[in-house]
């Protein structure tokens, strides 16, 4: 294991009936790094996320987070340990304002415990004030502050994804797994998301594993890239190494043709 290993997948296998969606996949993500996970449609990227975050138990292999095995744990326990993810397809946001949705993400966090609410109302009030401050800060960084009092119903696809990214931060993660964070985003929104991810890594030392089909985004932000195809790791390397790899180009072109 690398000295600074944050996440490690060790020969992970996930089958759906006769289909092997993830096939003996092994990789490591270093603390504080931004790692891309790319591959053609159906390569097993989302399934890998689902295994790491506990939605599925691997059929074989292990997932290690900060030196401890997490495979088989429940999703909320894995989230509690410090991994939060966003979803490829936007989950349904509540029909409330943008700010209310952001505040809601803090619910269930510290201070929302009913006994604390009864015993320490001042503590809860302070907590709520802090949540509001953090929500405003996140919305400002995501260029969503001007829309804070609008219903989420008016948000564009890209803005919804950005709000979900903001919500993911409310759980105070150490590591974020983002499934196509700029899908449906405009050119400008994509730039905002890219800058936000870089800022989170730099200022808060967060670690990222990002699935993304937009190559310019992946090449721009990732320290390392893992390429998967048919559930298997095809290669791993720097953006330059991946760009120069013949097999990678063939894997993509092969599916398109
Ligand atoms: N719950 C499921 N039941 C059965 N098969 C599934 C399930 N989830 C995924 N699969 C299959 O597993 C394979 C990998 O799917 P997955 O969604 O992980 O791919 P992906 O790399 O995320 O693709 P995309 O880039 O299109 O999002 C596909 O063949 C898919 O049809
Ligand atoms: Mg997917």
PDB file of C-alpha atoms and ligand atoms in Angstrom:
ATOM      1  CA  UNK A   1       0.000   0.000   0.000  1.00  0.00           C
ATOM      2  CA  UNK A   2       1.240   3.493  -0.843  1.00  0.00           C
ATOM      3  CA  UNK A   3       2.200   5.594   2.180  1.00  0.00           C
ATOM      4  CA  UNK A   4      -0.581   8.098   1.540  1.00  0.00           C
ATOM      5  CA  UNK A   5      -3.201   5.682   0.242  1.00  0.00           C
ATOM      6  CA  UNK A   6      -6.739   6.911   0.845  1.00  0.00           C
ATOM      7  CA  UNK A   7      -8.724   4.344  -1.088  1.00  0.00           C
ATOM      8  CA  UNK A   8      -7.711   0.979  -2.371  1.00  0.00           C
ATOM      9  CA  UNK A   9      -9.661  -1.441  -4.554  1.00  0.00           C
ATOM     10  CA  UNK A  10      -8.173  -4.905  -4.394  1.00  0.00           C
ATOM     11  CA  UNK A  11      -9.289  -7.328  -7.144  1.00  0.00           C
ATOM     12  CA  UNK A  12     -12.914  -6.185  -6.908  1.00  0.00           C
ATOM     13  CA  UNK A  13     -15.472  -8.322  -8.741  1.00  0.00           C
ATOM     14  CA  UNK A  14     -19.174  -7.579  -9.244  1.00  0.00           C
ATOM     15  CA  UNK A  15     -21.459  -9.831 -11.277  1.00  0.00           C
ATOM     16  CA  UNK A  16     -25.022  -9.271 -12.444  1.00  0.00           C
ATOM     17  CA  UNK A  17     -26.184 -12.783 -13.243  1.00  0.00           C
ATOM     18  CA  UNK A  18     -23.889 -13.962 -16.040  1.00  0.00           C
ATOM     19  CA  UNK A  19     -22.498 -10.485 -16.654  1.00  0.00           C
ATOM     20  CA  UNK A  20     -19.231  -9.550 -14.960  1.00  0.00           C
ATOM     21  CA  UNK A  21     -19.647  -5.774 -14.652  1.00  0.00           C
ATOM     22  CA  UNK A  22     -16.448  -5.323 -12.622  1.00  0.00           C
ATOM     23  CA  UNK A  23     -13.663  -7.808 -13.237  1.00  0.00           C
ATOM     24  CA  UNK A  24     -10.781  -8.025 -10.744  1.00  0.00           C
ATOM     25  CA  UNK A  25     -10.275  -4.282 -10.611  1.00  0.00           C
ATOM     26  CA  UNK A  26      -7.386  -3.016  -8.498  1.00  0.00           C
ATOM     27  CA  UNK A  27      -6.227   0.547  -7.997  1.00  0.00           C
ATOM     28  CA  UNK A  28      -5.244   3.052  -5.345  1.00  0.00           C
ATOM     29  CA  UNK A  29      -6.153   6.679  -4.839  1.00  0.00           C
ATOM     30  CA  UNK A  30      -3.637   8.793  -2.979  1.00  0.00           C
ATOM     31  CA  UNK A  31      -4.767  11.230  -0.306  1.00  0.00           C
ATOM     32  CA  UNK A  32      -5.317  14.719  -1.730  1.00  0.00           C
ATOM     33  CA  UNK A  33      -5.229  13.579  -5.343  1.00  0.00           C
ATOM     34  CA  UNK A  34      -7.782  13.883  -8.130  1.00  0.00           C
ATOM     35  CA  UNK A  35      -8.118  10.610 -10.003  1.00  0.00           C
ATOM     36  CA  UNK A  36     -10.221  10.118 -13.117  1.00  0.00           C
ATOM     37  CA  UNK A  37     -12.092   6.926 -13.902  1.00  0.00           C
ATOM     38  CA  UNK A  38     -12.851   6.703 -17.597  1.00  0.00           C
ATOM     39  CA  UNK A  39     -14.020   4.099 -20.064  1.00  0.00           C
ATOM     40  CA  UNK A  40     -16.716   3.476 -22.679  1.00  0.00           C
ATOM     41  CA  UNK A  41     -20.425   3.211 -21.780  1.00  0.00           C
ATOM     42  CA  UNK A  42     -21.122   0.074 -19.773  1.00  0.00           C
ATOM     43  CA  UNK A  43     -17.465  -0.354 -18.758  1.00  0.00           C
ATOM     44  CA  UNK A  44     -18.425  -0.693 -15.076  1.00  0.00           C
ATOM     45  CA  UNK A  45     -17.581   2.762 -13.720  1.00  0.00           C
ATOM     46  CA  UNK A  46     -20.859   3.421 -11.910  1.00  0.00           C
ATOM     47  CA  UNK A  47     -20.918  -0.169 -10.658  1.00  0.00           C
ATOM     48  CA  UNK A  48     -17.467   0.384  -9.140  1.00  0.00           C
ATOM     49  CA  UNK A  49     -18.802   3.484  -7.380  1.00  0.00           C
ATOM     50  CA  UNK A  50     -21.750   1.447  -6.129  1.00  0.00           C
ATOM     51  CA  UNK A  51     -19.415  -1.193  -4.713  1.00  0.00           C
ATOM     52  CA  UNK A  52     -17.108   1.376  -3.071  1.00  0.00           C
ATOM     53  CA  UNK A  53     -20.028   3.221  -1.464  1.00  0.00           C
ATOM     54  CA  UNK A  54     -21.697   0.048  -0.197  1.00  0.00           C
ATOM     55  CA  UNK A  55     -24.757  -0.051  -2.463  1.00  0.00           C
ATOM     56  CA  UNK A  56     -23.470  -3.428  -3.672  1.00  0.00           C
ATOM     57  CA  UNK A  57     -21.310  -5.931  -1.875  1.00  0.00           C
ATOM     58  CA  UNK A  58     -18.433  -7.136  -4.076  1.00  0.00           C
ATOM     59  CA  UNK A  59     -18.633 -10.792  -5.147  1.00  0.00           C
ATOM     60  CA  UNK A  60     -14.897 -10.972  -4.577  1.00  0.00           C
ATOM     61  CA  UNK A  61     -12.088  -8.643  -3.581  1.00  0.00           C
ATOM     62  CA  UNK A  62     -11.921  -5.876  -1.033  1.00  0.00           C
ATOM     63  CA  UNK A  63     -12.242  -2.123  -0.711  1.00  0.00           C
ATOM     64  CA  UNK A  64      -9.927  -0.451   1.798  1.00  0.00           C
ATOM     65  CA  UNK A  65     -10.453   3.127   3.010  1.00  0.00           C
ATOM     66  CA  UNK A  66      -7.774   4.753   5.171  1.00  0.00           C
ATOM     67  CA  UNK A  67      -6.295   1.354   5.909  1.00  0.00           C
ATOM     68  CA  UNK A  68      -9.530  -0.325   6.959  1.00  0.00           C
ATOM     69  CA  UNK A  69     -11.694  -2.691   4.972  1.00  0.00           C
ATOM     70  CA  UNK A  70     -15.079  -1.141   4.165  1.00  0.00           C
ATOM     71  CA  UNK A  71     -16.463  -3.712   1.726  1.00  0.00           C
ATOM     72  CA  UNK A  72     -19.713  -5.096   3.076  1.00  0.00           C
ATOM     73  CA  UNK A  73     -20.466  -2.094   5.292  1.00  0.00           C
ATOM     74  CA  UNK A  74     -23.773  -0.249   4.896  1.00  0.00           C
ATOM     75  CA  UNK A  75     -23.757   2.934   2.734  1.00  0.00           C
ATOM     76  CA  UNK A  76     -24.457   5.240   5.702  1.00  0.00           C
ATOM     77  CA  UNK A  77     -21.542   3.736   7.646  1.00  0.00           C
ATOM     78  CA  UNK A  78     -19.235   4.245   4.647  1.00  0.00           C
ATOM     79  CA  UNK A  79     -20.475   7.833   4.331  1.00  0.00           C
ATOM     80  CA  UNK A  80     -19.859   8.295   8.055  1.00  0.00           C
ATOM     81  CA  UNK A  81     -16.271   7.145   7.583  1.00  0.00           C
ATOM     82  CA  UNK A  82     -15.711   9.933   5.063  1.00  0.00           C
ATOM     83  CA  UNK A  83     -16.709   8.910   1.528  1.00  0.00           C
ATOM     84  CA  UNK A  84     -19.560  10.781  -0.150  1.00  0.00           C
ATOM     85  CA  UNK A  85     -20.725  10.334  -3.716  1.00  0.00           C
ATOM     86  CA  UNK A  86     -22.899  12.087  -6.252  1.00  0.00           C
ATOM     87  CA  UNK A  87     -25.086  10.257  -8.730  1.00  0.00           C
ATOM     88  CA  UNK A  88     -24.854  10.030 -12.512  1.00  0.00           C
ATOM     89  CA  UNK A  89     -28.589  10.617 -12.845  1.00  0.00           C
ATOM     90  CA  UNK A  90     -29.743  13.481 -10.642  1.00  0.00           C
ATOM     91  CA  UNK A  91     -31.745  12.285  -7.695  1.00  0.00           C
ATOM     92  CA  UNK A  92     -35.015  13.991  -7.159  1.00  0.00           C
ATOM     93  CA  UNK A  93     -34.484  17.284  -5.407  1.00  0.00           C
ATOM     94  CA  UNK A  94     -37.246  18.398  -3.095  1.00  0.00           C
ATOM     95  CA  UNK A  95     -39.526  21.067  -4.533  1.00  0.00           C
ATOM     96  CA  UNK A  96     -38.149  23.797  -2.331  1.00  0.00           C
ATOM     97  CA  UNK A  97     -35.759  26.655  -2.887  1.00  0.00           C
ATOM     98  CA  UNK A  98     -32.125  26.176  -3.747  1.00  0.00           C
ATOM     99  CA  UNK A  99     -31.048  27.368  -0.302  1.00  0.00           C
ATOM    100  CA  UNK A 100     -33.562  25.093   1.473  1.00  0.00           C
ATOM    101  CA  UNK A 101     -32.236  22.104  -0.464  1.00  0.00           C
ATOM    102  CA  UNK A 102     -28.709  23.030   0.569  1.00  0.00           C
ATOM    103  CA  UNK A 103     -29.742  23.384   4.226  1.00  0.00           C
ATOM    104  CA  UNK A 104     -31.587  20.071   4.067  1.00  0.00           C
ATOM    105  CA  UNK A 105     -28.336  18.345   3.165  1.00  0.00           C
ATOM    106  CA  UNK A 106     -27.001  19.325   6.594  1.00  0.00           C
ATOM    107  CA  UNK A 107     -29.938  17.611   8.305  1.00  0.00           C
ATOM    108  CA  UNK A 108     -28.973  14.384   9.979  1.00  0.00           C
ATOM    109  CA  UNK A 109     -25.557  15.820  10.623  1.00  0.00           C
ATOM    110  CA  UNK A 110     -24.242  17.015  13.977  1.00  0.00           C
ATOM    111  CA  UNK A 111     -26.880  18.724  16.115  1.00  0.00           C
ATOM    112  CA  UNK A 112     -29.873  17.124  14.456  1.00  0.00           C
ATOM    113  CA  UNK A 113     -30.052  14.477  17.131  1.00  0.00           C
ATOM    114  CA  UNK A 114     -33.356  14.864  18.987  1.00  0.00           C
ATOM    115  CA  UNK A 115     -31.812  14.513  22.457  1.00  0.00           C
ATOM    116  CA  UNK A 116     -29.280  17.197  21.745  1.00  0.00           C
ATOM    117  CA  UNK A 117     -32.104  19.394  20.490  1.00  0.00           C
ATOM    118  CA  UNK A 118     -33.901  19.016  23.798  1.00  0.00           C
ATOM    119  CA  UNK A 119     -30.862  19.289  26.025  1.00  0.00           C
ATOM    120  CA  UNK A 120     -28.804  21.888  24.246  1.00  0.00           C
ATOM    121  CA  UNK A 121     -30.958  24.294  22.269  1.00  0.00           C
ATOM    122  CA  UNK A 122     -28.168  26.875  22.115  1.00  0.00           C
ATOM    123  CA  UNK A 123     -25.886  24.316  20.579  1.00  0.00           C
ATOM    124  CA  UNK A 124     -28.500  23.540  17.919  1.00  0.00           C
ATOM    125  CA  UNK A 125     -29.075  27.222  17.154  1.00  0.00           C
ATOM    126  CA  UNK A 126     -25.354  27.757  16.717  1.00  0.00           C
ATOM    127  CA  UNK A 127     -25.211  24.713  14.512  1.00  0.00           C
ATOM    128  CA  UNK A 128     -28.016  26.051  12.347  1.00  0.00           C
ATOM    129  CA  UNK A 129     -26.271  29.375  12.028  1.00  0.00           C
ATOM    130  CA  UNK A 130     -23.100  27.605  10.987  1.00  0.00           C
ATOM    131  CA  UNK A 131     -25.027  25.482   8.462  1.00  0.00           C
ATOM    132  CA  UNK A 132     -26.550  28.613   6.954  1.00  0.00           C
ATOM    133  CA  UNK A 133     -23.128  30.235   6.693  1.00  0.00           C
ATOM    134  CA  UNK A 134     -21.622  27.193   5.029  1.00  0.00           C
ATOM    135  CA  UNK A 135     -24.615  26.804   2.678  1.00  0.00           C
ATOM    136  CA  UNK A 136     -24.271  30.415   1.548  1.00  0.00           C
ATOM    137  CA  UNK A 137     -20.538  29.977   1.059  1.00  0.00           C
ATOM    138  CA  UNK A 138     -21.017  26.832  -1.028  1.00  0.00           C
ATOM    139  CA  UNK A 139     -23.768  28.425  -3.151  1.00  0.00           C
ATOM    140  CA  UNK A 140     -21.610  31.482  -3.798  1.00  0.00           C
ATOM    141  CA  UNK A 141     -18.666  29.363  -4.930  1.00  0.00           C
ATOM    142  CA  UNK A 142     -20.982  27.438  -7.257  1.00  0.00           C
ATOM    143  CA  UNK A 143     -22.472  30.639  -8.714  1.00  0.00           C
ATOM    144  CA  UNK A 144     -25.879  29.555  -7.403  1.00  0.00           C
ATOM    145  CA  UNK A 145     -26.240  32.211  -4.720  1.00  0.00           C
ATOM    146  CA  UNK A 146     -28.305  34.506  -6.954  1.00  0.00           C
ATOM    147  CA  UNK A 147     -30.788  31.650  -7.341  1.00  0.00           C
ATOM    148  CA  UNK A 148     -30.974  30.819  -3.617  1.00  0.00           C
ATOM    149  CA  UNK A 149     -34.634  31.787  -3.241  1.00  0.00           C
ATOM    150  CA  UNK A 150     -35.758  30.207  -6.507  1.00  0.00           C
ATOM    151  CA  UNK A 151     -37.413  26.811  -6.669  1.00  0.00           C
ATOM    152  CA  UNK A 152     -35.060  24.048  -7.815  1.00  0.00           C
ATOM    153  CA  UNK A 153     -37.644  23.371 -10.521  1.00  0.00           C
ATOM    154  CA  UNK A 154     -36.166  26.206 -12.603  1.00  0.00           C
ATOM    155  CA  UNK A 155     -32.569  24.914 -12.440  1.00  0.00           C
ATOM    156  CA  UNK A 156     -30.884  23.666 -15.588  1.00  0.00           C
ATOM    157  CA  UNK A 157     -29.438  20.141 -15.695  1.00  0.00           C
ATOM    158  CA  UNK A 158     -25.955  21.472 -15.050  1.00  0.00           C
ATOM    159  CA  UNK A 159     -27.121  23.627 -12.136  1.00  0.00           C
ATOM    160  CA  UNK A 160     -28.851  20.633 -10.521  1.00  0.00           C
ATOM    161  CA  UNK A 161     -25.595  18.671 -10.717  1.00  0.00           C
ATOM    162  CA  UNK A 162     -23.780  21.600  -9.122  1.00  0.00           C
ATOM    163  CA  UNK A 163     -26.294  21.799  -6.300  1.00  0.00           C
ATOM    164  CA  UNK A 164     -25.877  18.081  -5.685  1.00  0.00           C
ATOM    165  CA  UNK A 165     -22.124  18.559  -5.516  1.00  0.00           C
ATOM    166  CA  UNK A 166     -22.712  21.294  -2.953  1.00  0.00           C
ATOM    167  CA  UNK A 167     -25.005  19.005  -0.964  1.00  0.00           C
ATOM    168  CA  UNK A 168     -22.382  16.253  -0.972  1.00  0.00           C
ATOM    169  CA  UNK A 169     -20.059  18.565   0.950  1.00  0.00           C
ATOM    170  CA  UNK A 170     -22.528  18.921   3.803  1.00  0.00           C
ATOM    171  CA  UNK A 171     -21.625  15.471   5.130  1.00  0.00           C
ATOM    172  CA  UNK A 172     -18.050  16.712   5.677  1.00  0.00           C
ATOM    173  CA  UNK A 173     -16.369  14.096   3.478  1.00  0.00           C
ATOM    174  CA  UNK A 174     -12.664  13.444   3.129  1.00  0.00           C
ATOM    175  CA  UNK A 175     -13.207  11.807  -0.221  1.00  0.00           C
ATOM    176  CA  UNK A 176     -15.730  12.535  -2.969  1.00  0.00           C
ATOM    177  CA  UNK A 177     -16.809  10.143  -5.700  1.00  0.00           C
ATOM    178  CA  UNK A 178     -18.364  12.177  -8.497  1.00  0.00           C
ATOM    179  CA  UNK A 179     -20.282  10.398 -11.267  1.00  0.00           C
ATOM    180  CA  UNK A 180     -20.200  12.708 -14.302  1.00  0.00           C
ATOM    181  CA  UNK A 181     -20.297  16.010 -12.374  1.00  0.00           C
ATOM    182  CA  UNK A 182     -20.479  18.126 -15.533  1.00  0.00           C
ATOM    183  CA  UNK A 183     -23.034  16.074 -17.475  1.00  0.00           C
ATOM    184  CA  UNK A 184     -25.586  18.463 -18.962  1.00  0.00           C
ATOM    185  CA  UNK A 185     -23.580  21.494 -17.861  1.00  0.00           C
ATOM    186  CA  UNK A 186     -22.917  24.416 -20.187  1.00  0.00           C
ATOM    187  CA  UNK A 187     -19.365  25.430 -21.042  1.00  0.00           C
ATOM    188  CA  UNK A 188     -19.433  28.109 -18.332  1.00  0.00           C
ATOM    189  CA  UNK A 189     -20.945  25.799 -15.690  1.00  0.00           C
ATOM    190  CA  UNK A 190     -18.346  23.149 -16.505  1.00  0.00           C
ATOM    191  CA  UNK A 191     -15.615  25.705 -15.819  1.00  0.00           C
ATOM    192  CA  UNK A 192     -17.206  26.581 -12.477  1.00  0.00           C
ATOM    193  CA  UNK A 193     -17.357  22.917 -11.445  1.00  0.00           C
ATOM    194  CA  UNK A 194     -13.758  22.324 -12.524  1.00  0.00           C
ATOM    195  CA  UNK A 195     -12.538  25.330 -10.526  1.00  0.00           C
ATOM    196  CA  UNK A 196     -14.626  24.283  -7.533  1.00  0.00           C
ATOM    197  CA  UNK A 197     -13.096  20.794  -7.507  1.00  0.00           C
ATOM    198  CA  UNK A 198      -9.577  22.226  -7.753  1.00  0.00           C
ATOM    199  CA  UNK A 199     -10.359  24.692  -4.958  1.00  0.00           C
ATOM    200  CA  UNK A 200     -11.721  21.935  -2.681  1.00  0.00           C
ATOM    201  CA  UNK A 201      -8.578  19.884  -3.162  1.00  0.00           C
ATOM    202  CA  UNK A 202      -6.266  22.824  -2.604  1.00  0.00           C
ATOM    203  CA  UNK A 203      -8.037  24.477   0.333  1.00  0.00           C
ATOM    204  CA  UNK A 204      -9.586  21.491   2.076  1.00  0.00           C
ATOM    205  CA  UNK A 205      -7.278  18.710   0.959  1.00  0.00           C
ATOM    206  CA  UNK A 206     -10.174  16.615  -0.313  1.00  0.00           C
ATOM    207  CA  UNK A 207      -9.516  13.507  -2.389  1.00  0.00           C
ATOM    208  CA  UNK A 208     -11.483  12.836  -5.587  1.00  0.00           C
ATOM    209  CA  UNK A 209     -12.379   9.917  -7.796  1.00  0.00           C
ATOM    210  CA  UNK A 210     -14.242  11.275 -10.808  1.00  0.00           C
ATOM    211  CA  UNK A 211     -16.114   9.550 -13.621  1.00  0.00           C
ATOM    212  CA  UNK A 212     -16.421  11.896 -16.557  1.00  0.00           C
ATOM    213  CA  UNK A 213     -16.922  11.554 -20.281  1.00  0.00           C
ATOM    214  CA  UNK A 214     -15.668  15.056 -21.104  1.00  0.00           C
ATOM    215  CA  UNK A 215     -11.997  14.411 -21.885  1.00  0.00           C
ATOM    216  CA  UNK A 216     -11.007  18.073 -21.630  1.00  0.00           C
ATOM    217  CA  UNK A 217     -12.269  18.088 -18.021  1.00  0.00           C
ATOM    218  CA  UNK A 218     -10.487  14.844 -17.095  1.00  0.00           C
ATOM    219  CA  UNK A 219      -7.230  15.889 -18.743  1.00  0.00           C
ATOM    220  CA  UNK A 220      -7.399  19.292 -17.034  1.00  0.00           C
ATOM    221  CA  UNK A 221      -7.998  18.277 -13.424  1.00  0.00           C
ATOM    222  CA  UNK A 222      -6.685  14.750 -12.899  1.00  0.00           C
ATOM    223  CA  UNK A 223      -3.310  13.800 -11.478  1.00  0.00           C
ATOM    224  CA  UNK A 224      -3.866  10.231 -12.582  1.00  0.00           C
ATOM    225  CA  UNK A 225      -6.397   8.444 -14.757  1.00  0.00           C
ATOM    226  CA  UNK A 226      -7.660   4.874 -14.528  1.00  0.00           C
ATOM    227  CA  UNK A 227      -9.084   3.463 -17.751  1.00  0.00           C
ATOM    228  CA  UNK A 228     -11.588   0.608 -17.572  1.00  0.00           C
ATOM    229  CA  UNK A 229     -13.120  -1.458 -20.345  1.00  0.00           C
ATOM    230  CA  UNK A 230     -15.433  -4.468 -19.969  1.00  0.00           C
ATOM    231  CA  UNK A 231     -15.068  -4.191 -16.186  1.00  0.00           C
ATOM    232  CA  UNK A 232     -11.304  -4.533 -16.326  1.00  0.00           C
ATOM    233  CA  UNK A 233      -8.590  -1.994 -15.732  1.00  0.00           C
ATOM    234  CA  UNK A 234      -7.060  -1.354 -19.120  1.00  0.00           C
ATOM    235  CA  UNK A 235      -4.364   1.024 -17.934  1.00  0.00           C
ATOM    236  CA  UNK A 236      -3.510   3.691 -15.413  1.00  0.00           C
ATOM    237  CA  UNK A 237      -1.284   6.711 -15.755  1.00  0.00           C
ATOM    238  CA  UNK A 238      -0.902  10.453 -16.043  1.00  0.00           C
ATOM    239  CA  UNK A 239      -3.168  12.328 -18.475  1.00  0.00           C
ATOM    240  CA  UNK A 240      -0.266  12.428 -20.955  1.00  0.00           C
ATOM    241  CA  UNK A 241       0.320   8.674 -20.715  1.00  0.00           C
ATOM    242  CA  UNK A 242      -3.371   7.924 -21.179  1.00  0.00           C
ATOM    243  CA  UNK A 243      -3.685  10.286 -24.125  1.00  0.00           C
ATOM    244  CA  UNK A 244      -0.729   8.617 -25.832  1.00  0.00           C
ATOM    245  CA  UNK A 245      -1.983   5.039 -25.273  1.00  0.00           C
ATOM    246  CA  UNK A 246      -3.051   3.145 -28.371  1.00  0.00           C
ATOM    247  CA  UNK A 247      -5.210   0.603 -26.521  1.00  0.00           C
ATOM    248  CA  UNK A 248      -7.205   3.391 -24.891  1.00  0.00           C
ATOM    249  CA  UNK A 249      -7.935   5.050 -28.202  1.00  0.00           C
ATOM    250  CA  UNK A 250      -9.005   1.697 -29.637  1.00  0.00           C
ATOM    251  CA  UNK A 251     -11.290   0.946 -26.683  1.00  0.00           C
ATOM    252  CA  UNK A 252     -13.183   4.167 -27.316  1.00  0.00           C
ATOM    253  CA  UNK A 253     -13.203   4.008 -31.081  1.00  0.00           C
ATOM    254  CA  UNK A 254     -14.081   0.306 -31.031  1.00  0.00           C
ATOM    255  CA  UNK A 255     -17.381   0.990 -29.257  1.00  0.00           C
ATOM    256  CA  UNK A 256     -18.267   3.936 -31.430  1.00  0.00           C
ATOM    257  CA  UNK A 257     -17.710   2.087 -34.718  1.00  0.00           C
TER     258      UNK A 257
HETATM  259  N1  LIG B   1     -28.320  -3.241 -11.378  1.00  0.00           N
HETATM  260  C1  LIG B   1     -27.879  -3.829 -12.499  1.00  0.00           C
HETATM  261  N2  LIG B   1     -28.411  -4.999 -12.910  1.00  0.00           N
HETATM  262  C2  LIG B   1     -27.945  -5.614 -14.028  1.00  0.00           C
HETATM  263  N3  LIG B   1     -26.971  -5.128 -14.803  1.00  0.00           N
HETATM  264  C3  LIG B   1     -26.407  -3.956 -14.447  1.00  0.00           C
HETATM  265  C4  LIG B   1     -26.832  -3.248 -13.283  1.00  0.00           C
HETATM  266  N4  LIG B   1     -26.090  -2.117 -13.176  1.00  0.00           N
HETATM  267  C5  LIG B   1     -25.258  -2.125 -14.226  1.00  0.00           C
HETATM  268  N5  LIG B   1     -25.443  -3.223 -14.990  1.00  0.00           N
HETATM  269  C6  LIG B   1     -24.650  -3.588 -16.195  1.00  0.00           C
HETATM  270  O1  LIG B   1     -23.293  -3.605 -15.813  1.00  0.00           O
HETATM  271  C7  LIG B   1     -22.462  -3.049 -16.834  1.00  0.00           C
HETATM  272  C8  LIG B   1     -21.708  -1.868 -16.279  1.00  0.00           C
HETATM  273  O2  LIG B   1     -22.630  -0.804 -16.059  1.00  0.00           O
HETATM  274  P1  LIG B   1     -22.210   0.574 -15.426  1.00  0.00           P
HETATM  275  O3  LIG B   1     -23.445   1.344 -15.224  1.00  0.00           O
HETATM  276  O4  LIG B   1     -21.349   0.337 -14.259  1.00  0.00           O
HETATM  277  O5  LIG B   1     -21.336   1.218 -16.612  1.00  0.00           O
HETATM  278  P2  LIG B   1     -20.710   2.669 -16.725  1.00  0.00           P
HETATM  279  O6  LIG B   1     -19.259   2.485 -17.007  1.00  0.00           O
HETATM  280  O7  LIG B   1     -21.084   3.491 -15.571  1.00  0.00           O
HETATM  281  O8  LIG B   1     -21.415   3.220 -18.071  1.00  0.00           O
HETATM  282  P3  LIG B   1     -21.860   4.722 -18.456  1.00  0.00           P
HETATM  283  O9  LIG B   1     -20.616   5.422 -18.933  1.00  0.00           O
HETATM  284  O10 LIG B   1     -22.822   4.515 -19.571  1.00  0.00           O
HETATM  285  O11 LIG B   1     -22.481   5.354 -17.269  1.00  0.00           O
HETATM  286  C9  LIG B   1     -23.407  -2.711 -18.005  1.00  0.00           C
HETATM  287  O12 LIG B   1     -23.384  -3.776 -18.896  1.00  0.00           O
HETATM  288  C10 LIG B   1     -24.755  -2.556 -17.321  1.00  0.00           C
HETATM  289  O13 LIG B   1     -25.794  -2.856 -18.202  1.00  0.00           O
HETATM  290 MG1  LIG B   2     -22.146   5.203 -15.324  1.00  0.00          MG
END
